[in-house]
Coordinates of C-alpha atoms and ligand atoms in Angstrom, one line a residue:
X1 CA 6.8 18.6 -8.8
X2 CA 7.4 22.4 -8.2
X3 CA 8.0 24.1 -4.9
X4 CA 4.8 26.1 -5.6
X5 CA 2.7 23.1 -6.1
X6 CA 4.0 21.4 -2.9
X7 CA 3.4 24.6 -0.9
X8 CA -0.1 24.8 -2.2
X9 CA -0.7 21.2 -1.4
X10 CA 0.6 21.7 2.2
X11 CA -1.8 24.7 2.5
X12 CA -4.8 22.6 1.3
X13 CA -3.9 19.9 3.9
X14 CA -3.8 22.6 6.6
X15 CA -7.2 23.7 5.6
X16 CA -8.7 20.2 5.9
X17 CA -8.5 19.5 2.2
X18 CA -7.5 16.3 0.4
X19 CA -4.4 16.0 -1.7
X20 CA -3.4 13.0 -3.7
X21 CA 0.4 12.5 -3.8
X22 CA 2.9 10.0 -5.1
X23 CA 4.8 7.6 -3.1
X24 CA 7.3 4.9 -4.2
X25 CA 4.6 2.3 -3.8
X26 CA 1.3 3.8 -5.0
X27 CA -0.4 7.3 -5.0
X28 CA -1.9 8.1 -1.7
X29 CA -5.0 10.1 -0.9
X30 CA -3.8 12.5 1.8
X31 CA -5.5 14.4 4.6
X32 CA -4.4 15.8 7.9
X33 CA -4.2 12.8 10.2
X34 CA -5.0 14.9 13.3
X35 CA -8.1 16.4 11.7
X36 CA -11.0 14.0 12.1
X37 CA -13.2 15.9 9.6
X38 CA -10.4 15.7 6.9
X39 CA -10.0 12.0 7.7
X40 CA -13.8 11.4 7.4
X41 CA -13.8 13.0 3.9
X42 CA -11.0 10.6 2.9
X43 CA -13.3 7.6 3.8
X44 CA -16.1 9.3 2.0
X45 CA -14.1 10.0 -1.1
X46 CA -13.0 6.4 -1.3
X47 CA -16.3 4.8 -0.3
X48 CA -14.3 2.9 2.2
X49 CA -15.7 1.0 5.2
X50 CA -14.9 3.1 8.2
X51 CA -13.5 0.2 10.2
X52 CA -10.5 0.1 7.9
X53 CA -7.7 2.2 9.6
X54 CA -5.3 4.4 7.6
X55 CA -1.5 4.7 7.5
X56 CA -0.1 8.1 8.8
X57 CA 2.8 9.3 6.8
X58 CA 5.7 11.2 8.3
X59 CA 8.9 12.8 7.2
X60 CA 11.3 11.0 9.6
X61 CA 11.6 8.1 12.1
X62 CA 11.9 10.5 15.0
X63 CA 8.5 12.0 14.1
X64 CA 7.0 8.4 14.0
X65 CA 8.4 7.6 17.3
X66 CA 6.9 10.7 18.9
X67 CA 3.5 9.5 17.8
X68 CA 3.8 5.7 18.5
X69 CA 5.6 3.9 21.2
X70 CA 9.1 2.6 20.1
X71 CA 9.9 -1.1 20.5
X72 CA 13.2 -2.9 19.9
X73 CA 11.8 -4.5 16.7
X74 CA 10.3 -1.2 15.5
X75 CA 13.6 0.6 16.0
X76 CA 15.5 -2.1 14.1
X77 CA 13.3 -2.2 11.2
X78 CA 13.0 1.7 11.0
X79 CA 16.8 1.9 11.0
X80 CA 17.0 -0.6 8.2
X81 CA 14.0 0.1 5.9
X82 CA 12.9 3.8 6.4
X83 CA 12.4 5.7 4.4
X84 CA 10.9 3.1 2.3
X85 CA 8.0 0.7 1.6
X86 CA 7.3 -0.4 5.1
X87 CA 4.6 0.5 7.6
X88 CA 5.0 -0.1 11.3
X89 CA 2.1 -0.7 13.7
X90 CA 2.8 0.8 17.1
X91 CA 0.9 1.5 20.3
X92 CA -0.3 5.1 20.3
X93 CA 2.0 7.4 22.5
X94 CA 0.4 9.2 25.3
X95 CA -1.2 12.4 23.9
X96 CA -0.8 11.2 20.4
X97 CA -2.7 13.9 18.3
X98 CA -3.7 11.5 15.6
X99 CA -7.5 11.4 15.2
X100 CA -9.0 8.1 16.5
X101 CA -10.9 7.9 13.2
X102 CA -7.5 7.7 11.5
X103 CA -6.9 4.3 13.3
X104 CA -10.6 3.4 13.1
X105 CA -10.8 3.6 16.9
X106 CA -7.8 1.1 17.6
X107 CA -5.2 1.8 20.2
X108 CA -2.5 1.1 17.7
X109 CA -1.6 3.3 14.9
X110 CA 0.1 2.6 11.5
X111 CA 3.2 4.8 10.6
X112 CA 5.3 5.0 7.4
X113 CA 8.2 7.2 6.3
X114 CA 8.0 7.1 2.4
X115 CA 11.1 7.4 0.3
X116 CA 9.6 9.2 -2.7
X117 CA 11.3 12.7 -3.0
X118 CA 8.0 14.5 -3.7
X119 CA 6.2 12.8 -0.8
X120 CA 9.0 13.7 1.6
X121 CA 9.0 17.3 0.5
X122 CA 5.2 17.6 1.0
X123 CA 5.5 15.9 4.5
X124 CA 8.3 18.3 5.5
X125 CA 6.4 21.2 4.3
X126 CA 3.2 20.2 6.1
X127 CA 5.1 19.4 9.2
X128 CA 2.7 16.8 10.7
X129 CA 1.3 13.2 9.9
X130 CA -0.7 12.8 6.7
X131 CA -3.2 10.0 6.7
X132 CA -3.3 8.3 3.3
X133 CA -4.8 5.2 2.0
X134 CA -4.1 4.2 -1.7
X135 CA -5.9 6.8 -3.9
X136 CA -8.4 4.5 -5.4
X137 CA -12.1 4.0 -4.9
X138 CA -12.4 1.3 -2.1
X139 CA -12.0 -2.3 -3.4
X140 CA -10.5 -1.2 -6.8
X141 CA -7.0 -1.5 -8.3
X142 CA -4.4 0.7 -6.6
X143 CA -3.3 3.8 -8.6
X144 CA 0.4 3.9 -9.8
X145 CA 0.0 7.1 -11.8
X146 CA -1.7 10.5 -11.4
X147 CA -4.0 9.6 -14.3
X148 CA -5.4 6.6 -12.4
X149 CA -6.2 8.9 -9.5
X150 CA -8.0 11.3 -11.6
X151 CA -10.0 8.6 -13.3
X152 CA -11.1 7.1 -10.1
X153 CA -11.4 9.9 -7.7
X154 CA -11.0 13.1 -9.7
X155 CA -14.2 14.8 -8.7
X156 CA -13.7 14.1 -4.9
X157 CA -10.3 15.6 -4.2
X158 CA -8.8 19.1 -4.1
X159 CA -5.5 18.4 -5.8
X160 CA -3.3 15.7 -7.4
X161 CA 0.4 16.1 -7.2
X162 CA 1.8 14.5 -10.3
X163 CA 5.2 12.8 -9.7
X164 CA 5.1 10.4 -12.6
X165 CA 4.6 6.6 -12.3
X166 CA 5.4 4.8 -9.0
X167 CA 8.6 2.9 -9.0
X168 CA 7.9 0.0 -6.6
X169 CA 4.3 -0.8 -7.4
X170 CA 3.0 -2.9 -4.6
X171 CA 2.0 -1.2 -1.3
X172 CA 4.2 -1.1 1.8
X173 CA 4.7 -4.2 3.9
X174 CA 2.7 -3.8 7.1
X175 CA 4.4 -5.1 10.2
X176 CA 2.9 -5.1 13.6
X177 CA 5.9 -4.3 15.9
X178 CA 3.8 -3.3 19.0
X179 CA 4.2 -6.6 20.7
X180 CA 7.1 -8.9 21.7
X181 CA 7.1 -10.8 18.4
X182 CA 6.8 -8.9 15.0
X183 CA 4.0 -10.1 12.7
X184 CA 3.6 -9.2 9.0
X185 CA 0.0 -8.2 8.6
X186 CA 0.3 -7.4 4.8
X187 CA 3.1 -8.6 2.5
X188 CA 4.4 -5.7 0.4
X189 CA 7.4 -3.8 -0.9
X190 CA 10.0 -5.1 1.7
X191 CA 10.1 -8.9 1.5
X192 CA 9.6 -11.2 4.4
X193 CA 13.1 -12.6 4.0
X194 CA 14.6 -9.1 4.4
X195 CA 12.5 -8.4 7.5
X196 CA 13.2 -11.8 9.1
X197 CA 16.9 -11.4 8.5
X198 CA 17.1 -7.9 9.8
X199 CA 15.2 -8.9 13.0
X200 CA 17.2 -12.1 13.5
X201 CA 20.5 -10.2 13.3
X202 CA 19.3 -8.3 16.4
X203 CA 18.1 -11.3 18.3
X204 CA 14.5 -10.6 17.6
X205 CA 11.9 -12.8 16.0
X206 CA 9.2 -12.7 13.3
X207 CA 6.1 -14.8 13.5
X208 CA 6.4 -17.5 10.7
X209 CA 4.2 -17.1 7.5
X210 CA 2.4 -20.3 8.4
X211 CA 1.1 -18.8 11.6
X212 CA 0.4 -15.2 10.7
X213 CA -2.9 -15.5 8.8
X214 CA -6.0 -14.2 10.6
X215 CA -6.9 -16.4 13.5
X216 CA -8.6 -16.4 16.8
X217 CA -5.8 -14.9 18.9
X218 CA -3.9 -13.2 16.1
X219 CA -3.7 -9.6 15.2
X220 CA -5.7 -8.9 12.1
X221 CA -5.2 -6.2 9.6
X222 CA -8.7 -5.0 8.9
X223 CA -7.7 -4.0 5.4
X224 CA -7.2 -7.6 4.5
X225 CA -10.7 -7.9 3.1
X226 CA -11.0 -10.9 0.7
X227 CA -12.3 -9.1 -2.3
X228 CA -10.0 -6.2 -2.9
X229 CA -8.0 -4.6 -5.7
X230 CA -10.7 -5.7 -8.0
X231 CA -10.8 -4.7 -11.7
X232 CA -14.1 -4.5 -13.5
X233 CA -13.2 -7.7 -15.5
X234 CA -13.0 -11.1 -13.7
X235 CA -9.5 -12.0 -12.8
X236 CA -8.0 -15.5 -13.3
X237 CA -4.6 -16.4 -11.9
X238 CA -2.1 -19.1 -13.1
X239 CA -3.2 -18.9 -16.7
X240 CA -0.8 -20.4 -19.2
X241 CA -2.7 -19.9 -22.4
X242 CA -5.1 -17.3 -23.6
X243 CA -8.9 -18.1 -23.4
X244 CA -12.1 -16.6 -24.8
X245 CA -12.8 -12.9 -24.0
X246 CA -9.4 -12.7 -22.1
X247 CA -6.6 -10.3 -21.9
X248 CA -3.6 -12.4 -20.8
X249 CA -0.8 -10.7 -18.7
X250 CA 2.4 -12.7 -19.1
X251 CA 5.2 -13.3 -16.8
X252 CA 8.7 -14.6 -17.7
X253 CA 8.5 -17.1 -20.6
X254 CA 4.7 -17.0 -20.7
X255 CA 4.0 -14.2 -23.2
X256 CA 1.1 -11.8 -22.9
X257 CA -1.6 -12.2 -25.4
X258 CA -4.8 -10.4 -26.4
X259 CA -5.0 -6.7 -27.5
X260 CA -2.0 -5.4 -25.5
X261 CA 0.5 -8.4 -25.3
X262 CA 1.5 -7.3 -21.7
X263 CA 4.2 -9.0 -19.7
X264 CA 4.9 -8.2 -16.0
X265 CA 8.6 -9.0 -16.6
X266 CA 10.0 -10.9 -19.6
X267 CA 13.1 -11.7 -17.6
X268 CA 11.0 -13.1 -14.6
X269 CA 12.2 -10.4 -12.3
X270 CA 10.0 -9.8 -9.2
X271 CA 10.7 -6.2 -8.7
X272 CA 10.1 -5.3 -12.3
X273 CA 6.7 -7.3 -12.1
X274 CA 5.8 -5.5 -8.9
X275 CA 6.3 -2.1 -10.6
X276 CA 4.2 -3.1 -13.5
X277 CA 1.4 -4.8 -11.8
X278 CA -1.2 -2.2 -11.1
X279 CA -0.4 -0.4 -14.4
X280 CA -1.0 -3.6 -16.4
X281 CA -4.1 -4.4 -14.5
X282 CA -5.5 -0.9 -15.3
X283 CA -4.5 -1.2 -18.9
X284 CA -5.9 -4.8 -19.3
X285 CA -9.2 -3.7 -17.6
X286 CA -9.3 -0.8 -20.0
X287 CA -9.6 -3.1 -23.1
X288 CA -13.1 -4.1 -22.0
X289 CA -12.1 -7.8 -22.0
X290 CA -14.4 -9.9 -19.7
X291 CA -11.5 -11.8 -18.2
X292 CA -7.9 -10.8 -17.2
X293 CA -5.7 -13.8 -17.0
X294 CA -2.4 -13.6 -15.3
X295 CA 0.5 -16.0 -15.8
X296 CA 1.9 -17.9 -12.8
X297 CA 4.2 -15.7 -10.7
X298 CA 6.5 -17.6 -8.3
X299 CA 6.0 -16.8 -4.5
X300 CA 9.7 -15.8 -3.9
X301 CA 10.8 -12.3 -3.1
X302 CA 8.1 -9.7 -4.0
X303 CA 6.2 -12.6 -5.6
X304 CA 4.4 -13.1 -2.2
X305 CA 2.9 -9.6 -2.2
X306 CA 2.1 -9.7 -6.0
X307 CA 0.2 -13.0 -5.5
X308 CA -1.5 -11.6 -2.4
X309 CA -2.9 -8.7 -4.5
X310 CA -3.9 -11.0 -7.4
X311 CA -5.7 -13.5 -5.1
X312 CA -7.8 -10.5 -3.7
X313 CA -8.5 -9.2 -7.2
X314 CA -9.6 -12.7 -8.1
X315 CA -11.8 -13.3 -5.0
X316 CA -15.5 -13.5 -5.3
X317 CA -17.1 -10.1 -5.0
X318 CA -19.2 -9.5 -2.0
Ligands
TXA1 O1 2.1 1.7 0.3 C1 1.2 1.9 1.0 O2 1.1 1.4 2.1 C2 0.2 2.9 0.5 C3 0.8 4.3 0.3 C4 -0.2 5.4 0.0 O3 1.4 4.6 1.6 N1 -0.9 2.9 1.5 C5 -1.8 1.9 1.6 O4 -2.8 2.3 2.5 O5 -1.8 0.9 1.0 P1 -4.2 1.4 2.7 O6 -5.0 2.2 3.5 O7 -4.7 0.9 1.3 O8 -3.7 0.2 3.4 C6 -3.3 0.2 4.8 C7 -3.2 -1.1 5.4 C8 -4.5 -1.8 5.6 O9 -4.3 -3.2 5.3 C9 -4.9 -1.6 7.0 O10 -5.8 -2.5 7.5 C10 -3.6 -1.6 7.7 O11 -2.6 -1.0 6.8 N2 -3.6 -0.9 8.9 C11 -3.6 0.5 9.1 N3 -3.7 0.8 10.4 C12 -3.7 -0.4 11.1 C13 -3.7 -0.6 12.5 N4 -3.8 0.3 13.5 N5 -3.7 -1.9 12.9 C14 -3.6 -2.9 11.9 N6 -3.6 -2.6 10.5 C15 -3.6 -1.4 10.2
MG2 MG1 -5.5 0.1 -0.7

């Protein structure tokens, strides 16, 4: 990504325009987080339900803690995992300039410092928070390449910064650190284990997985809609042998089958599988098969986030 293209992208953002940019997780569809009109056009471009709040991306933890109120858990996790694939939910700071539409009217905001070099340069140039959901039409597979963004949203945005394929693949882990106990709202690129260990080492606690699903008194991440990440084909999980009209995506010893013979990771590595996930779903969907099968992926490490995305892609469509 040239200095020139980054400068042009920052200018477009200043003017209220929309710029898709790479992060280490997926491509984001960025707009000025403090400009409600720009944020409204993000929702419009994605066709996204307006109640679903957006993550604001900033260049450093100090910028994040000027926008949201720091807590001990937030500080600890920020020190350990920023820049990187982790989003913290914090109480809005007094006079926080982020548009209320960005947080869908909630008094808590989502903040992330991405690690991708190009994203960091863009955020530094722009100098303020950039609201960005994944750059895909609402409910569809997340984009891990500039070409996916163009295919899904090309007509609706001002510019796509092409930084090549994303390295990490699944989106950031969303952790609510606004209260006394941290809660994982969405599994993602930083594993539950790593977060739990980091907090425990500081005498802080994480709500156990068994309790953190949506519930009566629990914080809910509005983005966790059941049917999400959906390809055009039907998706079937835990498939061990190819079936009729199917493109089978393998994992480990279960080989891919069909036209493309895809395998998330022949060695059964969870990071490699995460990095390949959206790419392979896009490719399998592109074959026109009626069903995409995916071999079983164990739940350990990034497997939790991978299976979360696959379950949503497989959920009945509303
Ligand atoms: O890796 C990522 O997180 C990518 C890249 C572009 O940064 N972004 C992304 O954004 O996945 P999006 O909009 O697709 O998902 C944001 C998630 C949703 O589940 C949303 O509900 C949750 O973050 N979220 C955002 N603001 C929130 C808030 N104030 N309270 C609770 N959850 C929030
Ligand atoms: Mg998304």
